[in-house]
Tab-separated table of C-alpha atoms in Angstrom:
chain	number	residue	atom	x	y	z
A	1	MET	CA	103.281	93.355	106.374
A	2	LEU	CA	102.384	97.134	106.901
A	3	PRO	CA	99.453	97.890	109.308
A	4	LEU	CA	97.912	99.839	106.335
A	5	ARG	CA	97.058	96.292	104.717
A	6	ALA	CA	94.902	95.143	107.775
A	7	ALA	CA	93.050	98.518	107.607
A	8	LEU	CA	92.356	98.553	103.893
A	9	CYS	CA	91.360	95.005	104.226
A	10	VAL	CA	88.619	95.788	106.602
A	11	ALA	CA	87.328	98.588	104.355
A	12	LEU	CA	87.256	96.755	101.132
A	13	ILE	CA	85.422	93.710	103.015
A	14	THR	CA	82.598	96.290	103.752
A	15	PHE	CA	82.177	97.070	100.177
A	16	SER	CA	80.571	93.612	99.639
A	17	GLN	CA	76.977	92.867	100.339
A	18	PRO	CA	75.548	89.444	101.070
A	19	ALA	CA	74.910	87.275	97.911
A	20	ARG	CA	71.536	87.862	96.775
A	21	ALA	CA	69.465	87.363	93.620
A	22	ALA	CA	69.727	90.197	90.884
A	23	ASP	CA	67.192	93.007	90.767
A	24	VAL	CA	66.661	96.302	89.303
A	25	PHE	CA	69.856	97.569	91.014
A	26	SER	CA	72.314	94.754	90.269
A	27	THR	CA	73.007	91.954	87.922
A	28	ASP	CA	73.570	88.255	88.666
A	29	TRP	CA	76.885	87.274	89.887
A	30	VAL	CA	79.187	85.813	87.059
A	31	GLY	CA	82.315	83.997	87.954
A	32	GLY	CA	84.348	80.680	88.911
A	33	LEU	CA	85.721	78.978	91.557
A	34	LYS	CA	88.083	81.935	92.934
A	35	SER	CA	85.747	84.790	92.327
A	36	LYS	CA	82.650	86.321	90.984
A	37	ALA	CA	81.600	89.791	89.917
A	38	ARG	CA	78.487	91.810	89.151
A	39	LEU	CA	77.223	95.424	88.408
A	40	ILE	CA	75.527	97.405	91.275
A	41	LEU	CA	73.604	100.637	90.738
A	42	GLY	CA	73.735	103.574	93.464
A	43	ASP	CA	72.037	106.752	92.942
A	44	ALA	CA	72.270	109.263	90.069
A	45	SER	CA	73.303	112.946	90.448
A	46	ASP	CA	74.796	115.666	88.294
A	47	GLY	CA	73.664	113.831	85.072
A	48	LEU	CA	75.609	110.679	86.107
A	49	PHE	CA	74.737	107.200	87.242
A	50	HIS	CA	76.990	105.936	90.029
A	51	VAL	CA	77.685	102.323	89.272
A	52	GLY	CA	80.040	99.868	90.977
A	53	VAL	CA	81.823	96.721	89.512
A	54	GLU	CA	81.799	94.404	92.527
A	55	ILE	CA	84.262	91.553	92.722
A	56	LYS	CA	84.240	88.709	95.368
A	57	LEU	CA	87.362	86.758	95.975
A	58	ALA	CA	87.788	83.396	97.402
A	59	PRO	CA	89.840	83.326	100.739
A	60	GLY	CA	93.465	83.528	99.944
A	61	ALA	CA	93.016	84.944	96.453
A	62	ILE	CA	93.997	88.436	95.052
A	63	THR	CA	93.400	90.428	92.124
A	64	TYR	CA	95.317	93.376	90.853
A	65	TRP	CA	95.171	97.132	90.673
A	66	ARG	CA	95.724	99.206	87.533
A	67	ASN	CA	99.441	98.869	88.157
A	68	PRO	CA	99.689	95.155	89.073
A	69	GLY	CA	103.292	95.312	90.432
A	70	ASP	CA	106.175	93.082	89.719
A	71	ALA	CA	103.933	90.694	87.628
A	72	GLY	CA	100.182	90.227	87.099
A	73	VAL	CA	97.637	91.817	84.802
A	74	PRO	CA	95.464	94.889	85.469
A	75	PRO	CA	91.653	94.715	84.958
A	76	ILE	CA	90.462	95.480	81.569
A	77	LEU	CA	86.850	96.994	81.174
A	78	SER	CA	85.265	97.086	77.856
A	79	PHE	CA	81.811	98.909	77.473
A	80	ASP	CA	80.963	97.799	73.763
A	81	GLY	CA	77.455	96.996	73.122
A	82	SER	CA	76.205	99.584	75.602
A	83	GLU	CA	73.137	101.691	74.743
A	84	ASN	CA	72.771	105.453	74.942
A	85	LEU	CA	76.322	105.632	76.588
A	86	ALA	CA	78.378	108.675	76.283
A	87	ASP	CA	81.087	107.698	78.726
A	88	ALA	CA	81.894	105.274	81.480
A	89	ARG	CA	84.847	106.372	83.918
A	90	PRO	CA	86.148	103.788	86.315
A	91	SER	CA	88.154	104.834	89.198
A	92	PHE	CA	90.344	102.507	91.465
A	93	PRO	CA	90.220	102.429	95.403
A	94	ALA	CA	93.775	102.521	96.917
A	95	PRO	CA	95.796	99.268	96.568
A	96	LEU	CA	97.488	97.037	98.886
A	97	ARG	CA	101.158	95.809	98.721
A	98	LEU	CA	100.792	92.001	98.791
A	99	GLU	CA	103.459	89.321	98.744
A	100	GLU	CA	103.292	87.073	95.706
A	101	GLY	CA	105.931	84.547	95.386
A	102	ALA	CA	109.408	86.392	95.396
A	103	GLY	CA	107.954	89.511	94.312
A	104	GLU	CA	105.141	91.977	95.113
A	105	ALA	CA	101.761	92.567	93.823
A	106	PHE	CA	99.728	95.783	94.110
A	107	GLY	CA	96.023	94.893	94.274
A	108	TYR	CA	93.151	93.649	96.518
A	109	GLU	CA	91.929	90.762	98.512
A	110	HIS	CA	88.727	89.556	99.790
A	111	SER	CA	86.310	92.037	98.125
A	112	LEU	CA	86.307	95.103	96.208
A	113	VAL	CA	84.067	97.589	94.330
A	114	LEU	CA	85.485	99.611	91.487
A	115	PRO	CA	83.166	102.721	91.097
A	116	LEU	CA	81.957	103.833	87.608
A	117	ASP	CA	80.575	107.149	86.576
A	118	VAL	CA	78.256	106.681	83.936
A	119	ALA	CA	77.157	109.443	81.504
A	120	PRO	CA	74.123	108.959	79.156
A	121	ALA	CA	74.302	110.245	75.576
A	122	ASP	CA	70.753	111.365	75.715
A	123	PRO	CA	69.886	112.298	79.501
A	124	ALA	CA	66.104	112.005	78.689
A	125	LYS	CA	66.530	108.171	77.909
A	126	PRO	CA	67.657	105.197	80.032
A	127	VAL	CA	71.047	103.665	79.666
A	128	THR	CA	71.950	99.997	79.176
A	129	LEU	CA	75.418	99.359	80.651
A	130	ALA	CA	77.068	96.486	78.947
A	131	LEU	CA	80.652	95.368	80.555
A	132	LYS	CA	83.157	92.932	79.378
A	133	LEU	CA	85.379	92.542	82.215
A	134	ASP	CA	88.849	90.700	82.002
A	135	TYR	CA	90.658	90.344	85.239
A	136	ALA	CA	93.333	87.806	86.879
A	137	VAL	CA	92.729	86.113	90.078
A	138	CYS	CA	95.767	84.657	91.743
A	139	GLU	CA	96.131	82.257	94.714
A	140	LYS	CA	99.008	79.505	94.135
A	141	ILE	CA	98.416	79.821	90.374
A	142	CYS	CA	96.953	82.646	88.365
A	143	VAL	CA	93.774	82.189	86.173
A	144	PRO	CA	92.150	84.597	83.820
A	145	GLU	CA	88.470	85.498	84.503
A	146	ARG	CA	85.844	87.130	82.364
A	147	ALA	CA	82.451	88.433	83.274
A	148	ASP	CA	79.925	89.696	80.692
A	149	LEU	CA	77.376	91.948	82.540
A	150	ARG	CA	74.474	94.018	81.438
A	151	LEU	CA	72.475	96.289	83.578
A	152	PRO	CA	69.559	98.816	82.498
A	153	LEU	CA	69.885	102.292	84.100
A	154	GLY	CA	67.256	104.641	84.651
A	155	LYS	CA	64.101	102.462	84.820
A	156	GLU	CA	64.273	101.602	88.521
A	157	SER	CA	62.266	103.425	91.119
A	158	GLY	CA	63.165	104.103	94.933
A	159	PRO	CA	66.396	104.187	96.606
A	160	SER	CA	69.139	101.858	95.874
A	161	PRO	CA	70.465	99.407	98.506
A	162	TYR	CA	73.942	99.941	97.081
A	163	THR	CA	74.388	103.741	97.374
A	164	ASP	CA	76.327	103.717	100.367
A	165	VAL	CA	78.464	100.766	99.202
A	166	ILE	CA	79.481	102.765	96.165
A	167	ALA	CA	80.240	105.893	98.138
A	168	ALA	CA	82.483	103.839	100.445
A	169	ALA	CA	84.441	102.555	97.447
A	170	LYS	CA	84.754	106.120	96.269
A	171	ALA	CA	85.969	107.288	99.567
A	172	MET	CA	89.014	105.068	99.134
A	173	VAL	CA	89.986	106.373	95.794
A	174	PRO	CA	93.016	108.539	95.840
A	175	ARG	CA	92.206	112.203	95.525
A	176	PRO	CA	94.269	114.145	93.103
A	177	ILE	CA	96.658	116.931	94.588
A	178	ALA	CA	99.280	119.070	92.804
A	179	TRP	CA	102.813	118.396	94.066
A	180	SER	CA	103.218	122.278	94.373
A	181	SER	CA	100.411	122.452	97.030
A	182	LEU	CA	102.565	119.883	99.203
A	183	SER	CA	105.378	122.580	99.582
A	184	GLY	CA	106.633	122.317	103.049
A	185	LYS	CA	104.849	119.013	103.778
A	186	ALA	CA	106.908	116.758	101.227
A	187	THR	CA	110.176	116.774	99.832
A	188	LEU	CA	112.061	114.729	97.156
A	189	VAL	CA	115.784	115.106	96.918
A	190	SER	CA	118.518	113.054	95.050
A	191	SER	CA	120.429	110.599	97.275
A	192	GLY	CA	122.924	109.309	94.451
A	193	ASP	CA	122.799	107.946	90.928
A	194	LYS	CA	119.132	107.407	89.931
A	195	ALA	CA	118.026	107.444	93.380
A	196	TRP	CA	115.894	109.636	95.610
A	197	ARG	CA	114.750	110.145	99.176
A	198	LEU	CA	110.946	111.084	99.345
A	199	CYS	CA	109.619	112.331	102.745
A	200	LEU	CA	106.041	113.403	103.976
A	201	ASP	CA	105.344	115.058	107.163
A	202	ALA	CA	103.763	112.267	109.477
A	203	GLN	CA	100.059	112.173	109.762
A	204	PRO	CA	97.693	110.465	112.066
A	205	GLY	CA	96.280	107.121	110.944
A	206	PRO	CA	97.852	103.896	109.359
A	207	ALA	CA	101.303	103.851	108.254
A	208	PRO	CA	101.614	105.309	104.742
A	209	ASP	CA	102.716	103.447	101.648
A	210	LEU	CA	103.973	104.644	98.147
A	211	PHE	CA	103.191	103.298	94.775
A	212	ILE	CA	104.788	104.864	91.703
A	213	GLU	CA	103.352	104.696	88.160
A	214	ALA	CA	105.952	105.492	85.332
A	215	PRO	CA	105.665	105.271	81.679
A	216	GLU	CA	106.052	102.115	79.820
A	217	GLN	CA	109.385	100.223	80.320
A	218	TRP	CA	110.180	102.570	83.362
A	219	TRP	CA	110.279	100.944	86.754
A	220	PHE	CA	111.065	102.300	90.250
A	221	ILE	CA	111.869	100.267	93.381
A	222	VAL	CA	110.311	101.665	96.663
A	223	ALA	CA	111.552	100.900	100.042
A	224	ARG	CA	110.591	102.467	103.347
A	225	ASP	CA	113.332	104.585	104.920
A	226	LEU	CA	113.655	103.279	108.431
A	227	ALA	CA	116.240	106.027	109.285
A	228	ALA	CA	113.563	108.760	108.834
A	229	ASN	CA	113.573	111.731	111.287
A	230	ALA	CA	110.774	111.915	113.826
A	231	GLY	CA	107.669	113.540	112.481
A	232	GLN	CA	108.362	112.172	108.845
A	233	ASN	CA	107.598	109.252	106.904
A	234	CYS	CA	110.389	108.710	104.128
A	235	PHE	CA	110.971	106.247	101.365
A	236	ARG	CA	113.977	105.408	99.449
A	237	VAL	CA	113.280	105.332	95.601
A	238	LYS	CA	115.601	103.826	92.989
A	239	LEU	CA	115.371	103.692	89.129
A	240	ASP	CA	115.541	100.210	88.356
A	241	GLN	CA	114.770	99.884	84.611
A	242	LYS	CA	114.483	102.350	81.663
A	243	PRO	CA	114.212	102.300	77.948
A	244	ASP	CA	117.836	102.396	76.250
A	245	ASP	CA	116.841	105.143	74.169
A	246	GLN	CA	115.536	107.531	77.001
A	247	GLY	CA	117.046	109.376	79.876
A	248	LEU	CA	115.758	111.501	82.962
A	249	PRO	CA	113.840	113.361	83.681
A	250	VAL	CA	110.682	111.288	83.748
A	251	THR	CA	107.287	112.278	85.055
A	252	ALA	CA	105.595	109.642	87.241
A	253	ARG	CA	102.363	109.299	89.105
A	254	LEU	CA	102.607	108.860	92.829
A	255	THR	CA	99.853	107.313	94.853
A	256	PHE	CA	100.100	107.639	98.720
A	257	THR	CA	98.144	105.413	101.030
A	258	GLY	CA	97.546	105.409	104.867
A	259	GLY	CA	97.710	108.710	106.808
A	260	SER	CA	94.667	110.905	106.773
A	261	GLY	CA	93.439	109.184	103.479
A	262	PRO	CA	94.859	108.210	100.126
A	263	PHE	CA	95.997	110.735	97.530
A	264	GLU	CA	97.995	110.989	94.324
A	265	THR	CA	100.194	113.376	92.677
A	266	THR	CA	102.685	113.734	89.870
A	267	VAL	CA	106.464	114.599	89.914
A	268	ALA	CA	109.333	114.406	87.546
A	269	PHE	CA	112.244	112.411	88.975
A	270	GLY	CA	115.588	113.899	87.554
A	271	GLU	CA	114.297	117.364	87.839
A	272	PRO	CA	114.809	119.839	90.702
A	273	VAL	CA	111.706	119.950	92.877
A	274	GLY	CA	110.630	121.186	96.172
A	275	GLN	CA	113.475	120.938	98.555
């Protein structure tokens, strides 16, 4: 398993706080045998409330990223029933590559926090954030989980004990970078029929990993290129599946983890790109 996994696990574990009763900054825990979830409130700035969806998993259990990998179900967040809510924007910390049967899952183990940036419809009034969270938890078998959570925002006083927890989760969210800005630091070249070699300049830190999110019905296989030159981290990318009525090029989102920190970019496979 990649060294990155151990590094990220330590970071994700630190997102969790010891179990405690609900207060003005958190809801009660809601869950089953393999997991539980709650809402936590951090600080407010730039007209936004900074909230976290905290999930604790039983030892050996996993849950999924927005792209679950070979199988699995991504989390679904619904804010129906909220009051004075203009928007609630979730973001996802960088995932782990996890073994799951004969395939791979992209997701999390132990514990995690999904940050939410919550904007009120009327800034002069408090918000009541209602969340219906549907997610899957897998160990030997997979089970669906549902948490109905409701947290008032804007009526609390004093500093929140969860501000640093949410900030740590946000630090693990991949930052967006334009592919053009990686010129001289990254290359993507064709290496055969529907296959590419993608290389990044080596960086200090954990070994990098690459996750590709393509449009529906498109799927890419990623493997580390062990023949990479010194000073580079390279991956072999192969188009494994596509719609019958569509062809290349196709634009995909790339998420890189490890190195000096996670980041994401977009690139069109099948078009000439930076050499």
